[in-house]
Amino acid sequence: MHPAQHTTARTAPGERRPRLHLFDLDGTLLYGSAASVEISQQLGVEREIQQLERAFAERKLTPPQFALRACALWSALTDEIVSAAFAEAPWLAGIREVWADIRANGERCAVISLSPDFFVRRLQNWGADVTHGSRWPEVPRAIPNGSTKYPMRPLDPAGILSPSSKVKIAKELCAQFGVRPQDCVAYGDSLSDAELFATVPVSVAVNADQHVRSLASHHYTGRDLRDAYGLVSLAR
């Protein structure tokens, strides 16, 4: 590690070390839903995306296979539809307040999600320091005369994140922010978060099933992120 990175991570004896809070999106910040589901509802292909979601959960589809099939369902996708899906999604309460508190404490917060980056990065407007999502083809603001369909360029499977990508990105963020990996907190709900949970000392299962709950340091069921965050913030 570069000496400068050691310097940024070092604290005086007894001083509290800054933490990096890592949030999943689907099923974690979104209550009982996912970005792909919210977008598909706007396009009238919810049934089809639910079938893909089930196949992915059962590990019958890889993340790139899921993305390619979902992309094919979204031929009418525009930026306005993404905006509507984001605005109408069932977000947990208190997201902005939690991230404001994290930053007020001199800590960092990031969102790492397998969902499309054009959806995930909108959370930067809510106070996330940084967001990482899968690289999907960019969405046009509007489709002129219906003559052009999404995607205008083919989806590159290499840009689609995987569960192991979350671990890699988390390590990169630690170096970027001068935070030790052992000072990270992860929030997630599904098996796609299991690898990340295994690499950090503190994790919070948010509205997760029993398997993921058993992997986490804490678990929370409900619709307010402030309560989930309280499990780790009050312990400091």
PDB file of C-alpha atoms in Angstrom:
ATOM      1  CA  MET A   1       0.000   0.000   0.000  1.00  0.00           C
ATOM      2  CA  HIS A   2       1.204   3.501  -0.759  1.00  0.00           C
ATOM      3  CA  PRO A   3       2.426   5.368   2.356  1.00  0.00           C
ATOM      4  CA  ALA A   4      -0.118   8.142   1.781  1.00  0.00           C
ATOM      5  CA  GLN A   5      -2.913   5.639   2.179  1.00  0.00           C
ATOM      6  CA  HIS A   6      -1.520   4.546   5.521  1.00  0.00           C
ATOM      7  CA  THR A   7      -1.466   8.174   6.597  1.00  0.00           C
ATOM      8  CA  THR A   8      -5.102   8.828   5.749  1.00  0.00           C
ATOM      9  CA  ALA A   9      -6.246   5.697   7.601  1.00  0.00           C
ATOM     10  CA  ARG A  10      -4.191   6.286  10.756  1.00  0.00           C
ATOM     11  CA  THR A  11      -5.861   7.693  13.876  1.00  0.00           C
ATOM     12  CA  ALA A  12      -4.588   8.669  17.293  1.00  0.00           C
ATOM     13  CA  PRO A  13      -4.895   6.164  20.157  1.00  0.00           C
ATOM     14  CA  GLY A  14      -8.469   6.075  21.412  1.00  0.00           C
ATOM     15  CA  GLU A  15      -9.769   8.071  18.468  1.00  0.00           C
ATOM     16  CA  ARG A  16     -12.702   6.614  16.579  1.00  0.00           C
ATOM     17  CA  ARG A  17     -11.791   5.378  13.120  1.00  0.00           C
ATOM     18  CA  PRO A  18     -13.946   6.586  10.224  1.00  0.00           C
ATOM     19  CA  ARG A  19     -16.099   3.933   8.645  1.00  0.00           C
ATOM     20  CA  LEU A  20     -17.292   3.188   5.128  1.00  0.00           C
ATOM     21  CA  HIS A  21     -20.956   2.168   4.896  1.00  0.00           C
ATOM     22  CA  LEU A  22     -21.743  -0.033   1.883  1.00  0.00           C
ATOM     23  CA  PHE A  23     -25.386  -0.312   0.808  1.00  0.00           C
ATOM     24  CA  ASP A  24     -27.056  -2.759  -1.543  1.00  0.00           C
ATOM     25  CA  LEU A  25     -30.046  -1.385  -3.464  1.00  0.00           C
ATOM     26  CA  ASP A  26     -32.514  -4.105  -4.524  1.00  0.00           C
ATOM     27  CA  GLY A  27     -34.440  -5.430  -1.540  1.00  0.00           C
ATOM     28  CA  THR A  28     -32.327  -3.295   0.816  1.00  0.00           C
ATOM     29  CA  LEU A  29     -32.921   0.376   0.049  1.00  0.00           C
ATOM     30  CA  LEU A  30     -35.953  -0.701  -1.991  1.00  0.00           C
ATOM     31  CA  TYR A  31     -38.584  -2.473   0.092  1.00  0.00           C
ATOM     32  CA  GLY A  32     -39.547  -5.794  -1.484  1.00  0.00           C
ATOM     33  CA  SER A  33     -38.617  -4.684  -4.967  1.00  0.00           C
ATOM     34  CA  ALA A  34     -35.757  -4.125  -7.393  1.00  0.00           C
ATOM     35  CA  ALA A  35     -34.785  -1.509  -9.941  1.00  0.00           C
ATOM     36  CA  SER A  36     -35.525  -3.888 -12.807  1.00  0.00           C
ATOM     37  CA  VAL A  37     -39.004  -4.574 -11.408  1.00  0.00           C
ATOM     38  CA  GLU A  38     -39.809  -0.882 -11.000  1.00  0.00           C
ATOM     39  CA  ILE A  39     -38.669  -0.105 -14.542  1.00  0.00           C
ATOM     40  CA  SER A  40     -40.566  -3.083 -15.936  1.00  0.00           C
ATOM     41  CA  GLN A  41     -43.758  -1.969 -14.191  1.00  0.00           C
ATOM     42  CA  GLN A  42     -43.535   1.332 -16.045  1.00  0.00           C
ATOM     43  CA  LEU A  43     -43.143  -0.574 -19.332  1.00  0.00           C
ATOM     44  CA  GLY A  44     -45.883  -3.140 -18.699  1.00  0.00           C
ATOM     45  CA  VAL A  45     -43.535  -6.138 -18.644  1.00  0.00           C
ATOM     46  CA  GLU A  46     -43.614  -6.865 -14.916  1.00  0.00           C
ATOM     47  CA  ARG A  47     -44.642 -10.510 -15.348  1.00  0.00           C
ATOM     48  CA  GLU A  48     -41.739 -11.179 -17.688  1.00  0.00           C
ATOM     49  CA  ILE A  49     -39.183  -9.541 -15.393  1.00  0.00           C
ATOM     50  CA  GLN A  50     -40.501 -11.450 -12.378  1.00  0.00           C
ATOM     51  CA  GLN A  51     -39.796 -14.677 -14.244  1.00  0.00           C
ATOM     52  CA  LEU A  52     -36.251 -13.533 -14.891  1.00  0.00           C
ATOM     53  CA  GLU A  53     -35.857 -12.460 -11.254  1.00  0.00           C
ATOM     54  CA  ARG A  54     -36.931 -15.920 -10.065  1.00  0.00           C
ATOM     55  CA  ALA A  55     -34.525 -17.625 -12.458  1.00  0.00           C
ATOM     56  CA  PHE A  56     -31.708 -15.379 -11.274  1.00  0.00           C
ATOM     57  CA  ALA A  57     -32.506 -16.023  -7.604  1.00  0.00           C
ATOM     58  CA  GLU A  58     -32.433 -19.755  -8.321  1.00  0.00           C
ATOM     59  CA  ARG A  59     -29.045 -19.282 -10.026  1.00  0.00           C
ATOM     60  CA  LYS A  60     -30.395 -20.420 -13.377  1.00  0.00           C
ATOM     61  CA  LEU A  61     -29.192 -17.164 -14.914  1.00  0.00           C
ATOM     62  CA  THR A  62     -25.865 -15.395 -14.455  1.00  0.00           C
ATOM     63  CA  PRO A  63     -25.902 -11.606 -13.963  1.00  0.00           C
ATOM     64  CA  PRO A  64     -24.944 -10.990 -17.639  1.00  0.00           C
ATOM     65  CA  GLN A  65     -27.614 -13.437 -18.861  1.00  0.00           C
ATOM     66  CA  PHE A  66     -30.235 -11.707 -16.730  1.00  0.00           C
ATOM     67  CA  ALA A  67     -29.148  -8.287 -18.015  1.00  0.00           C
ATOM     68  CA  LEU A  68     -29.235  -9.335 -21.660  1.00  0.00           C
ATOM     69  CA  ARG A  69     -32.751 -10.752 -21.346  1.00  0.00           C
ATOM     70  CA  ALA A  70     -34.033  -7.803 -19.344  1.00  0.00           C
ATOM     71  CA  CYS A  71     -32.532  -5.375 -21.824  1.00  0.00           C
ATOM     72  CA  ALA A  72     -34.452  -7.090 -24.607  1.00  0.00           C
ATOM     73  CA  LEU A  73     -37.720  -6.431 -22.743  1.00  0.00           C
ATOM     74  CA  TRP A  74     -37.079  -2.688 -22.466  1.00  0.00           C
ATOM     75  CA  SER A  75     -37.210  -1.597 -26.098  1.00  0.00           C
ATOM     76  CA  ALA A  76     -39.406   1.407 -25.214  1.00  0.00           C
ATOM     77  CA  LEU A  77     -37.174   2.589 -22.353  1.00  0.00           C
ATOM     78  CA  THR A  78     -36.493   6.323 -22.091  1.00  0.00           C
ATOM     79  CA  ASP A  79     -34.989   8.579 -19.463  1.00  0.00           C
ATOM     80  CA  GLU A  80     -38.481   9.773 -18.522  1.00  0.00           C
ATOM     81  CA  ILE A  81     -39.512   6.207 -17.743  1.00  0.00           C
ATOM     82  CA  VAL A  82     -36.429   5.670 -15.581  1.00  0.00           C
ATOM     83  CA  SER A  83     -37.234   8.903 -13.722  1.00  0.00           C
ATOM     84  CA  ALA A  84     -40.810   7.749 -13.109  1.00  0.00           C
ATOM     85  CA  ALA A  85     -39.644   4.318 -11.919  1.00  0.00           C
ATOM     86  CA  PHE A  86     -37.186   5.924  -9.509  1.00  0.00           C
ATOM     87  CA  ALA A  87     -39.720   8.430  -8.168  1.00  0.00           C
ATOM     88  CA  GLU A  88     -42.464   5.835  -7.614  1.00  0.00           C
ATOM     89  CA  ALA A  89     -40.269   3.066  -6.191  1.00  0.00           C
ATOM     90  CA  PRO A  90     -40.941   1.824  -2.620  1.00  0.00           C
ATOM     91  CA  TRP A  91     -37.862   3.322  -0.976  1.00  0.00           C
ATOM     92  CA  LEU A  92     -37.203   2.822   2.712  1.00  0.00           C
ATOM     93  CA  ALA A  93     -37.842   5.935   4.764  1.00  0.00           C
ATOM     94  CA  GLY A  94     -34.907   7.888   6.150  1.00  0.00           C
ATOM     95  CA  ILE A  95     -32.303   7.228   3.462  1.00  0.00           C
ATOM     96  CA  ARG A  96     -31.307  10.867   3.088  1.00  0.00           C
ATOM     97  CA  GLU A  97     -31.212  11.345   6.867  1.00  0.00           C
ATOM     98  CA  VAL A  98     -28.977   8.306   7.406  1.00  0.00           C
ATOM     99  CA  TRP A  99     -26.507   9.370   4.748  1.00  0.00           C
ATOM    100  CA  ALA A 100     -26.470  12.926   6.072  1.00  0.00           C
ATOM    101  CA  ASP A 101     -25.641  11.590   9.549  1.00  0.00           C
ATOM    102  CA  ILE A 102     -22.893   9.345   8.178  1.00  0.00           C
ATOM    103  CA  ARG A 103     -21.263  12.248   6.397  1.00  0.00           C
ATOM    104  CA  ALA A 104     -21.726  14.576   9.378  1.00  0.00           C
ATOM    105  CA  ASN A 105     -19.731  12.053  11.421  1.00  0.00           C
ATOM    106  CA  GLY A 106     -16.866  12.240   8.943  1.00  0.00           C
ATOM    107  CA  GLU A 107     -17.683   8.827   7.499  1.00  0.00           C
ATOM    108  CA  ARG A 108     -18.499   7.702   3.952  1.00  0.00           C
ATOM    109  CA  CYS A 109     -21.433   5.946   2.312  1.00  0.00           C
ATOM    110  CA  ALA A 110     -21.583   4.111  -1.003  1.00  0.00           C
ATOM    111  CA  VAL A 111     -24.137   2.106  -2.955  1.00  0.00           C
ATOM    112  CA  ILE A 112     -22.942  -0.993  -4.817  1.00  0.00           C
ATOM    113  CA  SER A 113     -25.619  -2.740  -6.849  1.00  0.00           C
ATOM    114  CA  LEU A 114     -25.922  -5.198  -9.703  1.00  0.00           C
ATOM    115  CA  SER A 115     -28.746  -3.014 -11.070  1.00  0.00           C
ATOM    116  CA  PRO A 116     -28.289  -0.616 -14.006  1.00  0.00           C
ATOM    117  CA  ASP A 117     -25.971   2.282 -13.293  1.00  0.00           C
ATOM    118  CA  PHE A 118     -28.398   4.756 -14.864  1.00  0.00           C
ATOM    119  CA  PHE A 119     -30.798   3.951 -12.000  1.00  0.00           C
ATOM    120  CA  VAL A 120     -28.279   3.511  -9.177  1.00  0.00           C
ATOM    121  CA  ARG A 121     -26.360   6.739  -9.711  1.00  0.00           C
ATOM    122  CA  ARG A 122     -29.480   8.843  -9.072  1.00  0.00           C
ATOM    123  CA  LEU A 123     -28.876   8.088  -5.387  1.00  0.00           C
ATOM    124  CA  GLN A 124     -25.926  10.455  -5.433  1.00  0.00           C
ATOM    125  CA  ASN A 125     -28.533  13.225  -5.350  1.00  0.00           C
ATOM    126  CA  TRP A 126     -29.725  11.802  -2.022  1.00  0.00           C
ATOM    127  CA  GLY A 127     -26.307  12.009  -0.378  1.00  0.00           C
ATOM    128  CA  ALA A 128     -24.367   8.879  -1.345  1.00  0.00           C
ATOM    129  CA  ASP A 129     -20.675   9.690  -1.705  1.00  0.00           C
ATOM    130  CA  VAL A 130     -20.374   7.314  -4.629  1.00  0.00           C
ATOM    131  CA  THR A 131     -22.468   4.717  -6.441  1.00  0.00           C
ATOM    132  CA  HIS A 132     -21.528   1.698  -8.527  1.00  0.00           C
ATOM    133  CA  GLY A 133     -23.951  -0.178 -10.761  1.00  0.00           C
ATOM    134  CA  SER A 134     -23.765  -2.432 -13.778  1.00  0.00           C
ATOM    135  CA  ARG A 135     -22.899  -0.639 -17.009  1.00  0.00           C
ATOM    136  CA  TRP A 136     -25.943  -0.834 -19.234  1.00  0.00           C
ATOM    137  CA  PRO A 137     -26.347   1.087 -22.508  1.00  0.00           C
ATOM    138  CA  GLU A 138     -27.283   4.694 -21.770  1.00  0.00           C
ATOM    139  CA  VAL A 139     -30.956   5.550 -21.995  1.00  0.00           C
ATOM    140  CA  PRO A 140     -32.182   8.150 -24.515  1.00  0.00           C
ATOM    141  CA  ARG A 141     -34.184  11.080 -23.229  1.00  0.00           C
ATOM    142  CA  ALA A 142     -36.900  10.212 -25.727  1.00  0.00           C
ATOM    143  CA  ILE A 143     -37.378   7.874 -28.660  1.00  0.00           C
ATOM    144  CA  PRO A 144     -38.168  10.054 -31.712  1.00  0.00           C
ATOM    145  CA  ASN A 145     -41.244   8.817 -33.573  1.00  0.00           C
ATOM    146  CA  GLY A 146     -40.737   5.409 -32.035  1.00  0.00           C
ATOM    147  CA  SER A 147     -38.256   4.654 -34.783  1.00  0.00           C
ATOM    148  CA  THR A 148     -35.321   3.896 -32.455  1.00  0.00           C
ATOM    149  CA  LYS A 149     -35.544   1.245 -29.792  1.00  0.00           C
ATOM    150  CA  TYR A 150     -33.542   0.738 -26.636  1.00  0.00           C
ATOM    151  CA  PRO A 151     -30.746  -0.223 -26.472  1.00  0.00           C
ATOM    152  CA  MET A 152     -29.155   1.847 -29.207  1.00  0.00           C
ATOM    153  CA  ARG A 153     -25.895  -0.006 -28.570  1.00  0.00           C
ATOM    154  CA  PRO A 154     -25.496  -3.663 -27.552  1.00  0.00           C
ATOM    155  CA  LEU A 155     -25.132  -4.450 -23.871  1.00  0.00           C
ATOM    156  CA  ASP A 156     -21.575  -5.442 -22.969  1.00  0.00           C
ATOM    157  CA  PRO A 157     -21.685  -8.445 -20.589  1.00  0.00           C
ATOM    158  CA  ALA A 158     -18.264  -7.426 -19.227  1.00  0.00           C
ATOM    159  CA  GLY A 159     -19.845  -4.345 -17.666  1.00  0.00           C
ATOM    160  CA  ILE A 160     -22.343  -6.296 -15.574  1.00  0.00           C
ATOM    161  CA  LEU A 161     -21.402  -6.615 -11.923  1.00  0.00           C
ATOM    162  CA  SER A 162     -21.437  -9.864  -9.945  1.00  0.00           C
ATOM    163  CA  PRO A 163     -21.488 -10.589  -6.209  1.00  0.00           C
ATOM    164  CA  SER A 164     -17.681 -10.819  -6.226  1.00  0.00           C
ATOM    165  CA  SER A 165     -17.570  -7.405  -7.910  1.00  0.00           C
ATOM    166  CA  LYS A 166     -18.985  -5.927  -4.710  1.00  0.00           C
ATOM    167  CA  VAL A 167     -15.953  -7.134  -2.763  1.00  0.00           C
ATOM    168  CA  LYS A 168     -13.538  -5.774  -5.372  1.00  0.00           C
ATOM    169  CA  ILE A 169     -15.272  -2.377  -5.480  1.00  0.00           C
ATOM    170  CA  ALA A 170     -15.385  -2.199  -1.684  1.00  0.00           C
ATOM    171  CA  LYS A 171     -11.612  -2.679  -1.517  1.00  0.00           C
ATOM    172  CA  GLU A 172     -11.110   0.030  -4.146  1.00  0.00           C
ATOM    173  CA  LEU A 173     -13.319   2.412  -2.165  1.00  0.00           C
ATOM    174  CA  CYS A 174     -11.358   1.722   1.002  1.00  0.00           C
ATOM    175  CA  ALA A 175      -8.190   2.795  -0.792  1.00  0.00           C
ATOM    176  CA  GLN A 176      -9.943   5.819  -2.297  1.00  0.00           C
ATOM    177  CA  PHE A 177     -11.291   7.063   1.034  1.00  0.00           C
ATOM    178  CA  GLY A 178      -8.406   5.962   3.245  1.00  0.00           C
ATOM    179  CA  VAL A 179     -10.575   3.545   5.228  1.00  0.00           C
ATOM    180  CA  ARG A 180      -9.453   0.155   6.478  1.00  0.00           C
ATOM    181  CA  PRO A 181     -11.466  -2.868   5.250  1.00  0.00           C
ATOM    182  CA  GLN A 182     -12.025  -3.778   8.905  1.00  0.00           C
ATOM    183  CA  ASP A 183     -13.831  -0.448   9.376  1.00  0.00           C
ATOM    184  CA  CYS A 184     -16.535  -1.203   6.791  1.00  0.00           C
ATOM    185  CA  VAL A 185     -20.225  -1.851   7.429  1.00  0.00           C
ATOM    186  CA  ALA A 186     -22.313  -3.645   4.792  1.00  0.00           C
ATOM    187  CA  TYR A 187     -26.096  -3.565   4.406  1.00  0.00           C
ATOM    188  CA  GLY A 188     -27.788  -6.158   2.199  1.00  0.00           C
ATOM    189  CA  ASP A 189     -30.633  -8.617   1.833  1.00  0.00           C
ATOM    190  CA  SER A 190     -29.739 -11.513  -0.458  1.00  0.00           C
ATOM    191  CA  LEU A 191     -27.136 -14.085  -1.428  1.00  0.00           C
ATOM    192  CA  SER A 192     -25.575 -11.523  -3.754  1.00  0.00           C
ATOM    193  CA  ASP A 193     -24.381  -9.800  -0.573  1.00  0.00           C
ATOM    194  CA  ALA A 194     -22.967 -12.931   1.072  1.00  0.00           C
ATOM    195  CA  GLU A 195     -19.417 -12.500  -0.245  1.00  0.00           C
ATOM    196  CA  LEU A 196     -19.284  -8.903   0.938  1.00  0.00           C
ATOM    197  CA  PHE A 197     -20.709  -9.838   4.339  1.00  0.00           C
ATOM    198  CA  ALA A 198     -17.893 -12.369   4.683  1.00  0.00           C
ATOM    199  CA  THR A 199     -15.205  -9.725   4.149  1.00  0.00           C
ATOM    200  CA  VAL A 200     -16.391  -7.019   6.569  1.00  0.00           C
ATOM    201  CA  PRO A 201     -16.608  -7.245  10.361  1.00  0.00           C
ATOM    202  CA  VAL A 202     -20.051  -5.645  10.661  1.00  0.00           C
ATOM    203  CA  SER A 203     -23.064  -6.356   8.461  1.00  0.00           C
ATOM    204  CA  VAL A 204     -26.776  -5.653   8.638  1.00  0.00           C
ATOM    205  CA  ALA A 205     -29.310  -7.941   6.965  1.00  0.00           C
ATOM    206  CA  VAL A 206     -32.176  -5.688   5.890  1.00  0.00           C
ATOM    207  CA  ASN A 207     -35.499  -7.441   5.218  1.00  0.00           C
ATOM    208  CA  ALA A 208     -33.484 -10.536   4.381  1.00  0.00           C
ATOM    209  CA  ASP A 209     -34.352 -14.211   4.397  1.00  0.00           C
ATOM    210  CA  GLN A 210     -33.152 -16.516   7.152  1.00  0.00           C
ATOM    211  CA  HIS A 211     -30.049 -17.642   5.258  1.00  0.00           C
ATOM    212  CA  VAL A 212     -28.717 -14.123   4.812  1.00  0.00           C
ATOM    213  CA  ARG A 213     -29.783 -13.147   8.342  1.00  0.00           C
ATOM    214  CA  SER A 214     -27.597 -15.936   9.677  1.00  0.00           C
ATOM    215  CA  LEU A 215     -24.563 -14.426   7.940  1.00  0.00           C
ATOM    216  CA  ALA A 216     -25.045 -10.927   9.332  1.00  0.00           C
ATOM    217  CA  SER A 217     -23.954  -9.247  12.550  1.00  0.00           C
ATOM    218  CA  HIS A 218     -27.391  -7.620  12.887  1.00  0.00           C
ATOM    219  CA  HIS A 219     -30.744  -7.979  11.184  1.00  0.00           C
ATOM    220  CA  TYR A 220     -33.600  -5.565  10.661  1.00  0.00           C
ATOM    221  CA  THR A 221     -37.122  -6.006   9.342  1.00  0.00           C
ATOM    222  CA  GLY A 222     -39.096  -2.903   8.523  1.00  0.00           C
ATOM    223  CA  ARG A 223     -39.354   0.117   6.265  1.00  0.00           C
ATOM    224  CA  ASP A 224     -37.102   2.743   7.864  1.00  0.00           C
ATOM    225  CA  LEU A 225     -33.367   2.770   7.196  1.00  0.00           C
ATOM    226  CA  ARG A 226     -32.814   4.895  10.284  1.00  0.00           C
ATOM    227  CA  ASP A 227     -33.700   1.918  12.455  1.00  0.00           C
ATOM    228  CA  ALA A 228     -31.344  -0.417  10.570  1.00  0.00           C
ATOM    229  CA  TYR A 229     -28.569   2.157  10.774  1.00  0.00           C
ATOM    230  CA  GLY A 230     -29.265   2.579  14.491  1.00  0.00           C
ATOM    231  CA  LEU A 231     -28.124  -1.008  15.070  1.00  0.00           C
ATOM    232  CA  VAL A 232     -24.568  -0.014  14.197  1.00  0.00           C
ATOM    233  CA  SER A 233     -24.515   3.728  14.919  1.00  0.00           C
ATOM    234  CA  LEU A 234     -25.608   3.371  18.532  1.00  0.00           C
ATOM    235  CA  ALA A 235     -22.888   0.803  19.176  1.00  0.00           C
ATOM    236  CA  ARG A 236     -20.150   3.343  18.421  1.00  0.00           C
TER     237      ARG A 236
END
